[in-house]
Amino acid sequence: MKPILNIAGLNAFIAGQQVIEDVSFSVPATGITALLGRNGVGKTSTIKAIIGLIGRTGTVELDGQRIEKEETHRIIRRGVGYVPEDREVFSKLTVAENLKLAERDAHPRRQLVEELFPDLVKRSGQLAGTLSGGQQQMVSLARALLNENKVLLIDEPTKGLAPKIVQEVADTLAQAAATVPILLVEQNLQVVRQLADGAVVLSGGRVAHTADSAADFLADEDLTRRLLGVHDDGAGAAAPAAGSGAGEPAPEVAR
Amino acid sequence: MTTTRTENAGLAAGSPAPSPRRLRGGKDSDGGRRKLLGIGGGLAAVVLLALLPLLNLSLPGILPGPTYTPGSLQLLAMCLLMAAAALSYHMLLGVAGLLSFGHALYFGAGVYGLAVILSNLQIPLLPAMGLTLLVVVILAHVVGSISLRVGGIPFAMVTLAFAQAGSVMVRRNPGGTTGGEEGLALDTANLPDFLVGVANTRNLYWLALAALVLVFAAVSWIQYSRAGHVAAAVRENELRVRVLGLQPYLAKLLVFVAGALMAGLVGMVYLLLQSGAVPRAVSSDFTITLLVMVVLGGVGSRWGAVAGGIFYTLLDQRLTALANSEAVAGLPDVLRIPLSEPLFILGTLFILVVLFLPGGITGGIRGAARRFARPRGGQPGRTATAATARQIPEEQA
Amino acid sequence: MSTVILLAATGLGLGALYFLVASGLSLIYGLMGVLNFAHGSFLTLGAFAGWEVARRTGADSWWTFLLSILIGAAVGALFAAFTEFVLIRRLYQRHIEQVLITVGLALATVALFEGIWGTDPVFIQGPAWFKDTTELLGARIPNDRFVCIIAAVLVLLAMVLFLKRTRYGMIIRAGVENRSMVTALGIDVRKAFTLVFTIGGAAAGLGGVLASHYFGYVSPLLGGSLLIFAFIVTVIGGLGSLTGAAVASVAVALLQQFANFYFGLGDLAVVLALALVLLFRPAGLLGRKS
C-alpha cells in the first residue's frame, strides 16, 4: 500500500538556524507511526515543517501530491489534522468557538466529537483558557477530529497530563487510528508501546533509525538507551525519559 | 528493522569541502585586504573633503557654486552633519536592531541644550558643550532605561512618545527659554571669533568634517567592542544571549546612550552651523528623516548611513529647487502637485527602496559589484537558505 | 464644579477621537504585528473627504453631516484596504519593513495633502446645532462633544458585536491570540488582515470627520498629531486589546484635559503616565502578559 505521507530530504529552519537536516521517512496509510527521540532533536520542528509553519526545503508528499511549496492553510485543507504541542487552544474563545473555528468541511462530524468528548458539550460556553490541561487537550484533539482527514499530526498529546487522563487520551487516539493514519510524537513510552505500529527515531536533527515495529525497537535496550536515553522494560512502571514531559508537574486542576 | 546508522556516518564523512582550511584562509586574507582598502579609501576621502574649501571645483546641478564659496560649503557641511547624525541612528537600528522613533530628542537636546546654555550662562564654548553632553547623557539614560523595558514595535512607540513630550516642551517655550515656534538664535557673545560669520563657513565645514570622522571612529570602536558584539547578538537572538549569561539590557542601554551622545554632539555642531535652533530639530519628523537616510543607504552598514545622509540632504535640496522652478509651475495639476512636494517624492522613493532594494544604496552597489565580479557567481544552497529563513513566521523565532 | 463637568465632557470627546484612531491601530497590531504610521493619513484623508462633501453640498444641514461621515469612513476604509493589499501584504511577517513602508506612506501622503489642500488649516462648518451648548449640571458643553462621544460608543458597540458574533470576528480574536494556529486550522488569515485594515481605516476616516468638527478645522497634520496620542493609548491599554484601547482612550484624554487646565502640562502628564505603565505593567492595562 502506498504511504499517506512521504518525506524526503526535509530541512527546516527557525530564525535562520537549521533545526532538522535531510530528514526522510514515510508514514503508512494505516495505523499510528511514532516519531521518537530525546528532547530538542527536532520532532516538533519536523511536524511544523511538514505543514509549513516553519521554513523548509526538501519534498513532502501527501497522498501522492507534492505539498512542500504550499501555504499552511492550503496544506491543512488538503486533509491534514494538526494537534500541536501544548495544545494551543484559543484561551479567550469559548470551547464552542474553538470548535466552530476548526470546522472546515461542509458537514463537520459534530456528533462524533460529542460522543468522544461529552465533557466538552457541557462546557461549551466556557472560555478555553479556564479549562484544565486535560480538557484543553480534548479541545485540541476535537478540533482535528471534526473534519475528514487523510492524516493526523499529533504532537505530545499526553504532555503534562495526570496518568488517568493520559489513558483517556490514549484510548481516544486508538479509536481515531481505526479510521485515519496518525503521525504521533510521544515521550511516554508506555503510550507508544500501546498505540504505535511503526517508529521513526530522530537524533540531532536527522533520522537515526526507522522501525516497522515500535515494540521491537523499544525492546532493544542498547538502541533505546542510545537514542532515547532510557530503556522501557515494558513491565509497566517505565522510567520517565530524562527531562521529558512525563517528568513535569501536571497542572490538572482547573484554574 | 532497518538501522540507518551507516547512512548517517556516511553523511558525516562525506564532507563536501575537501580543504576547508585553505578556503577559509583565502577568505580571511580577502577580508583583510578589503578592510585595508576601506581604511585607505576612507582616509583619502577625508583628505579630499578637508581640501575642498581650498579648491575651486564646480559640480553644477549639485552645488550652488564652486566648492570654496560659503553657500556650497554650508550645503556640504550640512551633508557631513546629516551623515554623522545618520551614523548615530545606525548605532540603534544597524548595530542593536532597535527601531527608535525618538532619536531627534537627543539631537534636539544637543541643539537646544547648547543654545540655551550659551544664551543664559556666561561660560565659554567648550565648557558649555561639555555641560550639554552631560544633559544629553542623563536624558538618554532615563528614557533608555524605561523604554528598553519593552522591545520591538512597542519600543518604537514609547521612544516616539518621549520624544514627542520633548518636542511639545520646546514648542511651549517654558519660561521663554526655547523661543517656542520661532526658535532660538545662537548667542555668539561667548563663541570664538573663527566660528562666527559667513566668512568663516569653511571653519564650520572643517568642524562638521571633524564631527563626522569622530562619530565614525566611535561607531566603529563600539561596534567591534564587546558591548557592540553583545548588542549585535541580541539583535539576532536575544534568548541565546541570555542563556549565555550575558546582559542584553545593559548592552542595549549602552548602545542607546552612545547613539544619543553622538546625536547630541552632532546637534551642537548643527547649532553652530545654522546659527540657531528650530523646533524641527526635536520633532518626530527629524527622527523619521534619519530613519529614511539609514534605510536609503542600507541598514547595518556604516558607509550606508554616511551615503544615505549625504544623498538625502543633496536630494532634498535639489528637489526643493525643482519644486520652486518655473518648469514645474507650468505643469498641469496632476504633475505639478506631486513634483512640488519634495517629501512626497522622498517618501515614495523610500517605499520603493524598502520594497525592491532591501540593502539600500550600499546593498545595491555590493550586489552589482558581485554580479560584475562573478557573472555566474552562484551558491544556490546559500541563497535557498536565506530565502527560506525569510518565510519563517515570527512566532517561531 | 461646572468647570470639572466641562473638562470631563471635553476630555470624553477627545477620548472618543483617540478611540476611533487607537481601536484600528490596536487591532491591526494585535493581529498582524504591524505598527501603522499611515493610520494618521487615513484619518486626514477621511477628514478632507468629509470637508469636500460639506463644501459641495451646503455645509450646515444634518444630511450633509451624515453624508460626510459616511464618505469619510468609506474613503478611510478604501485607503486602508489599498494600503494593506498593495504594500503591506508583500512584506508578510517582516515587521520592521512593514513599519518602514507605513512611515514612507505617511511622509508621502502628508506631503501630497499639503500639495492639494495647502499647509494652512481649512475651517469647517457643521449643522448650527454643533456650535450651541447644552447645559449639563451647570456646565455649558458644546454639542459637538456629544456627537463625538455617541459616535465612538456606537463604533465600539459595532466592533464588539462584529468580533463576538461573526465568523470573521472570531478569526480575528483567535488570530490576535495565536495567528499561526489559525492558519494551522486551515484558515487563510490574510483575509482577516485586509479586513482589520479596512475596519481600522473606516473608524479613522470617521474619526477624521468628527475631529474636524471637534477642532473646527482640517489640516494635513491633523492625523499625525492625533496618531501620537493614539500610539500612547494603545501601549497603555495593551496592544491588541479593544477594551484596553477604549479604557485607555478615556483615561488618557481626561488626564490630558485636567492636567492641561490645572497645570498646563497635559502632554507631559500623558507621557509620564505612559512611563509609569511601562515600569509597572509593561504589557499595558489589559494586554496579554508575554
Short mmCIF file of N, CA and C in Angstrom, two decimals, chain A residues 51 53 71-74 76-77 82 84 87-93 97-98 100-104 143, chain C residues 163-164 167 170-171 173-175 177-190 286-288:
data_model
loop_
_atom_site.label_atom_id
_atom_site.label_comp_id
_atom_site.label_asym_id
_atom_site.label_seq_id
_atom_site.Cartn_x
_atom_site.Cartn_y
_atom_site.Cartn_z
N ILE A 51 3.79 20.92 7.67
CA ILE A 51 2.65 21.78 7.32
C ILE A 51 3.07 23.23 7.09
N LEU A 53 4.65 25.48 8.91
CA LEU A 53 4.64 26.51 9.96
C LEU A 53 6.03 27.08 10.17
N GLU A 71 1.13 26.87 1.15
CA GLU A 71 0.98 27.57 2.42
C GLU A 71 0.24 26.68 3.41
N THR A 72 0.47 26.97 4.69
CA THR A 72 -0.06 26.12 5.76
C THR A 72 -1.56 25.86 5.59
N HIS A 73 -2.34 26.93 5.39
CA HIS A 73 -3.80 26.72 5.40
C HIS A 73 -4.25 25.85 4.24
N ARG A 74 -3.52 25.89 3.13
CA ARG A 74 -3.89 25.04 1.99
C ARG A 74 -3.54 23.57 2.28
N ILE A 76 -3.45 22.17 5.19
CA ILE A 76 -4.44 21.67 6.14
C ILE A 76 -5.72 21.31 5.40
N ARG A 77 -6.11 22.19 4.45
CA ARG A 77 -7.36 21.95 3.73
C ARG A 77 -7.31 20.73 2.82
N TYR A 82 -4.07 18.76 12.64
CA TYR A 82 -2.86 19.06 13.40
C TYR A 82 -3.23 19.32 14.85
N PRO A 84 -1.26 20.50 18.03
CA PRO A 84 0.08 20.99 18.36
C PRO A 84 0.53 20.60 19.77
N ARG A 87 -1.06 22.10 23.04
CA ARG A 87 -2.50 22.22 22.76
C ARG A 87 -2.91 23.47 21.98
N GLU A 88 -2.35 24.64 22.39
CA GLU A 88 -2.64 25.88 21.64
C GLU A 88 -4.13 26.10 21.38
N VAL A 89 -4.95 25.91 22.38
CA VAL A 89 -6.34 26.32 22.23
C VAL A 89 -6.38 27.84 22.33
N PHE A 90 -7.42 28.45 21.79
CA PHE A 90 -7.54 29.91 21.90
C PHE A 90 -8.18 30.22 23.24
N SER A 91 -7.37 30.72 24.16
CA SER A 91 -7.82 30.77 25.55
C SER A 91 -8.94 31.78 25.77
N LYS A 92 -9.02 32.80 24.90
CA LYS A 92 -10.06 33.81 25.11
C LYS A 92 -11.32 33.51 24.29
N LEU A 93 -11.34 32.38 23.61
CA LEU A 93 -12.55 31.95 22.91
C LEU A 93 -13.20 30.83 23.72
N GLU A 97 -16.60 28.07 20.41
CA GLU A 97 -15.96 28.88 19.36
C GLU A 97 -14.69 28.22 18.85
N ASN A 98 -13.90 27.64 19.77
CA ASN A 98 -12.71 26.91 19.37
C ASN A 98 -13.05 25.83 18.36
N LYS A 100 -15.90 25.60 16.52
CA LYS A 100 -16.52 26.18 15.34
C LYS A 100 -15.45 26.66 14.35
N LEU A 101 -14.40 27.27 14.93
CA LEU A 101 -13.32 27.81 14.11
C LEU A 101 -12.62 26.70 13.33
N ALA A 102 -12.58 25.50 13.93
CA ALA A 102 -11.84 24.41 13.30
C ALA A 102 -12.63 23.71 12.20
N GLU A 103 -13.96 23.95 12.14
CA GLU A 103 -14.79 23.26 11.14
C GLU A 103 -14.43 23.74 9.75
N ARG A 104 -13.98 22.82 8.90
CA ARG A 104 -13.70 23.26 7.53
C ARG A 104 -14.46 22.44 6.52
N ARG A 143 -10.72 19.48 17.68
CA ARG A 143 -10.57 20.36 16.51
C ARG A 143 -10.08 19.57 15.30
N LEU C 163 -16.89 41.39 16.46
CA LEU C 163 -15.88 40.45 16.95
C LEU C 163 -16.51 39.24 17.63
N LYS C 164 -17.62 39.48 18.32
CA LYS C 164 -18.22 38.38 19.10
C LYS C 164 -19.13 37.50 18.25
N ARG C 167 -18.15 35.08 12.11
CA ARG C 167 -17.04 34.14 11.96
C ARG C 167 -15.73 34.90 11.79
N MET C 170 -14.50 36.09 14.96
CA MET C 170 -13.90 35.00 15.72
C MET C 170 -12.47 34.76 15.22
N ILE C 171 -12.30 34.78 13.90
CA ILE C 171 -10.96 34.56 13.34
C ILE C 171 -10.02 35.66 13.81
N ARG C 173 -10.26 37.49 16.60
CA ARG C 173 -9.92 37.31 18.02
C ARG C 173 -8.93 36.16 18.20
N ALA C 174 -9.17 35.06 17.48
CA ALA C 174 -8.24 33.93 17.59
C ALA C 174 -6.86 34.32 17.06
N GLY C 175 -6.84 35.08 15.95
CA GLY C 175 -5.57 35.47 15.34
C GLY C 175 -4.76 36.40 16.21
N GLU C 177 -4.66 36.23 19.30
CA GLU C 177 -4.06 35.39 20.34
C GLU C 177 -2.94 34.51 19.78
N ASN C 178 -3.17 33.91 18.62
CA ASN C 178 -2.20 32.93 18.11
C ASN C 178 -2.44 32.76 16.61
N ARG C 179 -1.74 33.61 15.84
CA ARG C 179 -2.02 33.66 14.42
C ARG C 179 -1.65 32.37 13.70
N SER C 180 -0.51 31.77 14.08
CA SER C 180 -0.08 30.60 13.31
C SER C 180 -1.03 29.43 13.55
N MET C 181 -1.63 29.35 14.74
CA MET C 181 -2.58 28.26 14.98
C MET C 181 -3.84 28.44 14.13
N VAL C 182 -4.20 29.69 13.85
CA VAL C 182 -5.36 29.91 12.98
C VAL C 182 -5.09 29.34 11.59
N THR C 183 -3.88 29.61 11.07
CA THR C 183 -3.57 29.05 9.74
C THR C 183 -3.50 27.52 9.83
N ALA C 184 -3.05 27.01 10.99
CA ALA C 184 -2.93 25.55 11.14
C ALA C 184 -4.29 24.89 11.29
N LEU C 185 -5.36 25.68 11.33
CA LEU C 185 -6.72 25.11 11.27
C LEU C 185 -7.27 25.20 9.85
N GLY C 186 -6.43 25.62 8.92
CA GLY C 186 -6.87 25.68 7.53
C GLY C 186 -7.54 26.97 7.14
N ILE C 187 -7.28 28.05 7.91
CA ILE C 187 -7.93 29.33 7.62
C ILE C 187 -6.91 30.28 7.02
N ASP C 188 -7.28 30.93 5.92
CA ASP C 188 -6.40 31.92 5.30
C ASP C 188 -6.53 33.22 6.08
N VAL C 189 -5.56 33.44 6.97
CA VAL C 189 -5.70 34.55 7.91
C VAL C 189 -5.50 35.89 7.22
N ARG C 190 -4.97 35.88 5.98
CA ARG C 190 -4.72 37.17 5.32
C ARG C 190 -5.99 37.92 4.96
N LEU C 286 -4.63 46.20 29.89
CA LEU C 286 -5.40 45.00 29.59
C LEU C 286 -4.68 44.11 28.57
N GLY C 287 -3.36 44.24 28.49
CA GLY C 287 -2.62 43.49 27.48
C GLY C 287 -2.30 42.09 27.93
N ARG C 288 -1.94 41.28 26.95
CA ARG C 288 -1.50 39.93 27.28
C ARG C 288 -0.17 40.02 28.00
#
